[in-house]
CSV table of C-alpha atoms and ligand atoms in Angstrom, one decimal:
chain,number,residue,atom,x,y,z
J,111,MET,CA,7.6,-15.6,-2.6
J,112,VAL,CA,7.0,-11.9,-2.1
J,113,ILE,CA,4.3,-10.5,-4.4
J,114,ALA,CA,4.3,-6.7,-4.6
J,115,ILE,CA,1.1,-5.0,-5.7
J,116,ASP,CA,1.6,-1.2,-6.3
J,117,GLY,CA,-0.4,1.5,-7.8
J,118,PRO,CA,-2.3,4.8,-7.1
J,119,GLY,CA,-5.5,5.1,-5.0
J,120,GLY,CA,-8.8,3.8,-6.2
J,121,VAL,CA,-7.2,1.3,-8.6
J,122,GLY,CA,-8.5,-1.8,-6.7
J,123,LYS,CA,-5.2,-2.8,-5.1
J,124,SER,CA,-6.7,-3.8,-1.8
J,125,THR,CA,-9.3,-6.0,-3.3
J,126,VAL,CA,-6.9,-7.7,-5.7
J,127,THR,CA,-4.3,-8.1,-2.9
J,128,ARG,CA,-6.8,-9.8,-0.6
J,129,HIS,CA,-8.1,-12.2,-3.3
J,130,ILE,CA,-4.6,-13.2,-4.3
J,131,ALA,CA,-3.5,-13.8,-0.7
J,132,SER,CA,-6.6,-15.8,0.3
J,133,SER,CA,-6.6,-17.9,-2.9
J,134,ARG,CA,-2.9,-18.8,-2.4
J,135,GLY,CA,-3.0,-19.2,1.4
J,136,LEU,CA,-0.7,-16.2,2.0
J,137,GLU,CA,-0.9,-13.4,4.4
J,138,TYR,CA,-1.1,-9.8,3.1
J,139,LEU,CA,0.4,-6.5,4.3
J,140,ASP,CA,-1.4,-3.3,3.6
J,141,THR,CA,1.5,-0.8,3.8
J,142,GLY,CA,-0.8,2.2,3.2
J,143,ALA,CA,-2.4,1.2,6.6
J,144,THR,CA,1.1,1.4,8.2
J,145,TYR,CA,1.6,5.0,7.0
J,146,ARG,CA,-2.0,5.8,8.2
J,147,ALA,CA,-1.1,4.3,11.6
J,148,ALA,CA,2.1,6.4,11.6
J,149,ALA,CA,0.0,9.5,10.9
J,150,LEU,CA,-2.4,8.6,13.7
J,151,ALA,CA,0.6,8.1,16.1
J,152,ALA,CA,1.8,11.6,15.2
J,153,LEU,CA,-1.6,13.1,15.8
J,154,ARG,CA,-2.1,11.3,19.1
J,155,ARG,CA,1.2,12.4,20.3
J,156,ARG,CA,0.2,16.0,19.3
J,157,ALA,CA,3.1,16.3,16.9
J,158,ASP,CA,2.9,19.3,14.6
J,159,LEU,CA,2.7,17.8,11.1
J,160,ASP,CA,4.6,20.8,9.7
J,161,ASN,CA,7.5,19.9,12.0
J,162,PRO,CA,9.3,16.8,10.6
J,163,ALA,CA,11.5,16.3,13.7
J,164,ALA,CA,8.4,16.1,15.9
J,165,VAL,CA,6.7,13.7,13.5
J,166,ILE,CA,9.8,11.5,13.3
J,167,GLU,CA,10.1,11.4,17.1
J,168,ALA,CA,6.4,10.4,17.4
J,169,VAL,CA,6.6,7.7,14.8
J,170,ALA,CA,9.9,6.3,16.2
J,171,ASP,CA,8.1,6.0,19.6
J,172,ALA,CA,5.1,4.2,18.2
J,173,LYS,CA,4.6,0.5,17.8
J,174,ILE,CA,3.0,-0.3,14.5
J,175,ASP,CA,2.0,-3.8,13.6
J,176,PHE,CA,-0.4,-5.5,11.2
J,177,ALA,CA,-2.1,-8.8,12.0
J,178,ASN,CA,-4.9,-10.7,10.3
J,179,GLY,CA,-5.9,-7.7,8.1
J,180,ALA,CA,-5.9,-5.3,11.1
J,181,VAL,CA,-3.5,-2.5,11.8
J,182,LEU,CA,-2.3,-2.1,15.4
J,183,LEU,CA,-1.0,1.1,16.9
J,184,ASP,CA,0.6,0.5,20.3
J,185,GLY,CA,-1.2,-2.7,20.6
J,186,GLU,CA,-4.7,-1.2,19.8
J,187,ASP,CA,-6.7,-2.1,16.6
J,188,VAL,CA,-7.0,1.2,14.8
J,189,SER,CA,-8.3,-0.1,11.5
J,190,ILE,CA,-11.5,2.0,11.6
J,191,GLU,CA,-9.9,5.1,13.0
J,192,ILE,CA,-7.3,5.4,10.2
J,193,ARG,CA,-9.9,5.6,7.5
J,194,THR,CA,-11.1,9.2,8.2
J,195,PRO,CA,-10.4,12.0,5.7
J,196,GLN,CA,-8.2,13.7,8.3
J,197,ILE,CA,-5.9,10.6,8.5
J,198,THR,CA,-5.9,10.2,4.8
J,199,ALA,CA,-4.5,13.7,4.4
J,200,ALA,CA,-2.1,13.4,7.3
J,201,ALA,CA,-0.8,10.0,6.0
J,202,SER,CA,0.2,11.6,2.7
J,203,ALA,CA,2.1,14.3,4.5
J,204,VAL,CA,3.8,12.0,7.0
J,205,ALA,CA,4.7,9.5,4.2
J,206,ALA,CA,6.7,12.2,2.4
J,207,ILE,CA,9.2,12.5,5.3
J,208,ALA,CA,12.3,10.3,4.4
J,209,GLU,CA,13.0,9.3,8.1
J,210,VAL,CA,9.4,8.3,8.6
J,211,ARG,CA,9.7,6.0,5.6
J,212,THR,CA,12.9,4.5,6.9
J,213,ILE,CA,11.2,3.6,10.2
J,214,VAL,CA,8.0,2.3,8.5
J,215,VAL,CA,9.8,0.4,5.8
J,216,ALA,CA,12.0,-1.4,8.5
J,217,MET,CA,8.7,-2.5,10.1
J,218,GLN,CA,7.4,-3.8,6.7
J,219,ARG,CA,10.5,-5.7,6.0
J,220,SER,CA,10.7,-7.3,9.4
J,221,TRP,CA,6.9,-8.2,9.1
J,222,VAL,CA,7.7,-10.1,5.8
J,223,GLU,CA,10.8,-11.7,7.2
J,224,ARG,CA,8.9,-13.1,10.1
J,225,ARG,CA,6.7,-14.8,7.5
J,226,HIS,CA,9.8,-16.2,5.8
J,227,GLY,CA,9.4,-14.0,2.8
J,228,LYS,CA,6.0,-15.4,1.8
J,229,ALA,CA,3.4,-12.6,1.6
J,230,VAL,CA,1.4,-10.3,-0.7
J,231,VAL,CA,2.5,-6.7,0.0
J,232,GLU,CA,0.4,-3.8,-1.2
J,233,GLY,CA,1.6,-0.2,-1.5
J,234,ARG,CA,3.2,2.4,-3.7
J,235,ASP,CA,6.9,1.6,-3.5
J,236,ILE,CA,7.0,-2.1,-2.7
J,237,GLY,CA,8.5,-3.2,-6.1
J,238,THR,CA,10.8,-0.2,-6.4
J,239,VAL,CA,12.1,0.3,-2.8
J,240,VAL,CA,10.9,-2.0,-0.1
J,241,PHE,CA,11.3,-5.4,-1.9
J,242,PRO,CA,13.1,-4.7,-5.2
J,243,GLU,CA,13.9,-8.4,-5.2
J,244,ALA,CA,10.2,-9.4,-5.1
J,245,GLU,CA,9.5,-12.5,-7.3
J,246,LEU,CA,6.5,-10.8,-8.8
J,247,LYS,CA,5.8,-7.1,-9.1
J,248,VAL,CA,2.4,-5.9,-10.3
J,249,PHE,CA,1.6,-2.3,-10.9
J,250,LEU,CA,-2.1,-1.5,-11.3
J,251,THR,CA,-3.3,1.6,-13.1
J,252,ALA,CA,-6.6,3.1,-14.3
J,253,ARG,CA,-7.7,6.3,-15.8
J,254,PRO,CA,-8.3,9.0,-13.1
J,255,GLU,CA,-12.0,9.3,-13.8
J,256,VAL,CA,-12.4,5.5,-13.4
J,257,ARG,CA,-10.5,5.5,-10.1
J,258,ALA,CA,-12.6,8.4,-8.8
J,259,ALA,CA,-15.8,6.6,-9.8
J,260,ARG,CA,-14.6,3.4,-8.0
J,261,ARG,CA,-13.6,5.4,-4.9
J,262,ALA,CA,-16.9,7.2,-4.8
J,263,ALA,CA,-18.7,3.9,-4.9
J,264,ASP,CA,-16.7,2.6,-1.9
J,265,PRO,CA,-18.7,2.7,1.3
J,266,GLU,CA,-15.8,4.5,2.9
J,267,ALA,CA,-16.5,7.5,0.6
J,268,ASP,CA,-19.8,7.8,2.5
J,269,GLY,CA,-21.8,9.2,-0.5
J,270,ALA,CA,-19.3,11.9,-1.4
J,271,ALA,CA,-19.7,13.4,-4.9
J,272,VAL,CA,-17.5,11.9,-7.7
J,273,ALA,CA,-16.1,15.4,-8.5
J,274,ASP,CA,-15.0,15.9,-4.8
J,275,VAL,CA,-13.5,12.4,-4.7
J,276,ARG,CA,-11.7,13.1,-8.0
J,277,ALA,CA,-10.2,16.4,-6.7
J,278,ALA,CA,-9.0,14.7,-3.5
J,279,LEU,CA,-7.5,11.8,-5.4
J,280,ASP,CA,-5.8,14.1,-7.9
J,281,GLU,CA,-4.2,16.1,-5.1
J,282,ARG,CA,-3.0,13.0,-3.3
J,283,ASP,CA,-1.7,11.3,-6.6
J,284,HIS,CA,0.2,14.5,-7.3
J,285,ALA,CA,1.7,14.6,-3.8
J,286,ASP,CA,2.6,10.8,-3.9
J,287,SER,CA,4.1,10.8,-7.4
J,288,THR,CA,6.1,14.1,-7.1
J,289,ARG,CA,7.6,13.7,-3.7
J,290,GLU,CA,11.3,13.3,-3.5
J,291,VAL,CA,11.5,10.1,-1.6
J,292,SER,CA,10.1,6.9,-3.1
J,293,PRO,CA,7.7,8.5,-5.5
J,294,LEU,CA,4.9,6.4,-7.0
J,295,ARG,CA,6.1,4.7,-10.2
J,296,PRO,CA,6.3,1.2,-11.6
J,297,ALA,CA,9.4,-0.8,-11.2
J,298,PRO,CA,11.1,-1.4,-14.6
J,299,ASP,CA,10.3,-5.1,-14.3
J,300,ALA,CA,6.7,-4.7,-13.1
J,301,LEU,CA,3.8,-6.3,-14.8
J,302,VAL,CA,1.7,-3.2,-15.5
J,303,ILE,CA,-2.1,-3.8,-15.8
J,304,ASP,CA,-4.4,-1.0,-16.9
J,305,THR,CA,-7.6,-2.0,-15.1
J,306,SER,CA,-9.8,0.8,-16.5
J,307,ASP,CA,-11.8,-1.4,-18.8
J,308,MET,CA,-11.4,-4.7,-17.0
J,309,ALA,CA,-13.7,-6.6,-14.6
J,310,LEU,CA,-12.1,-7.2,-11.2
J,311,GLU,CA,-12.2,-11.0,-11.7
J,312,ASP,CA,-10.2,-10.6,-14.9
J,313,VAL,CA,-7.5,-8.6,-13.1
J,314,ILE,CA,-7.3,-11.2,-10.4
J,315,ALA,CA,-7.2,-14.0,-12.9
J,316,GLU,CA,-4.3,-12.3,-14.7
J,317,VAL,CA,-2.3,-11.8,-11.5
J,318,LEU,CA,-3.0,-15.3,-10.3
J,319,GLU,CA,-1.8,-16.7,-13.7
J,320,GLU,CA,1.5,-14.8,-13.3
J,321,VAL,CA,1.8,-16.0,-9.6
J,322,ASP,CA,1.5,-19.6,-10.7
J,323,ARG,CA,3.8,-19.2,-13.7
J,324,ARG,CA,6.5,-17.8,-11.4
J,325,SER,CA,6.1,-20.3,-8.6
J,326,ASN,CA,6.6,-23.2,-11.0
J,327,ARG,CA,9.6,-21.6,-12.6
J,328,PRO,CA,12.8,-23.5,-11.6
J,329,ARG,CA,15.2,-21.5,-9.4
J,330,LEU,CA,18.5,-20.7,-10.9
J,331,HIS,CA,20.6,-20.6,-7.7
Z,200,DC,O1,-3.1,3.3,0.1
Z,200,DC,P1,-3.5,4.3,1.2
Z,200,DC,O2,-4.5,5.3,0.7
Z,200,DC,O3,-4.0,3.6,2.5
Z,200,DC,O4,-2.1,5.0,1.6
Z,200,DC,C1,-2.1,6.0,2.5
Z,200,DC,C2,-0.9,7.0,2.2
Z,200,DC,O5,0.3,6.4,2.4
Z,200,DC,C3,-1.0,7.6,0.8
Z,200,DC,O6,-0.8,9.0,0.8
Z,200,DC,C4,0.2,7.0,0.1
Z,200,DC,C5,1.1,6.5,1.2
Z,200,DC,N1,1.8,5.3,0.9
Z,200,DC,C6,3.1,5.4,0.6
Z,200,DC,O7,3.7,6.5,0.5
Z,200,DC,N2,3.8,4.2,0.4
Z,200,DC,C7,3.2,3.0,0.5
Z,200,DC,N3,3.9,1.9,0.3
Z,200,DC,C8,1.9,2.9,0.8
Z,200,DC,C9,1.2,4.1,1.0
């Protein structure tokens, strides 16, 4: 079964996704990492990010893959390199280009197909666009101040002030939810969980309960 885990930044998607995958023996795909790799591909090929045609050409030329929790660009593990603030900003810009999304989504679908449709897939548009037929769609939310505090506590934030993290998060949320192609929004049939006042274990328990409920459900075809 495909389990889609969508939601904005700082909501705990990655942690929840990894727990669900490991506790049910499934592989997971971090689609944010694939857009980050696409941004890195554009920068490495010296594409001007304000020139969509150049970005599309660079991304079409790149080989992006994801294996055992690591993202690969042209065969190289770039998992660390894609976590810089420069790539974070570039990924949001690159992900707003429709043709880039077409290329990256094709890679995501083929990745899941190679796993016979059994995977946990984390992102922004998995339940709405990439796998609208996913057996389980989860949309995690949390109040912006809670997400900013969580992000700031992340080692990746490198001690940045909560106010600065909040400003960057607000800007990216706005860009991701107002873009024309595949804006961030829950699928109509998604299980929406507001995690603001929940412990991580409780979020994981709620999702796992739903995973088990749906896997035991008899198929109708
Ligand atoms: O989750 P993240 O921060 O690694 O995502 C990086 C960027 O990619 C972010 O700006 C949102 C975008 N993204 C997207 O547009 N669609 C997805 N399915 C996943 C991420």
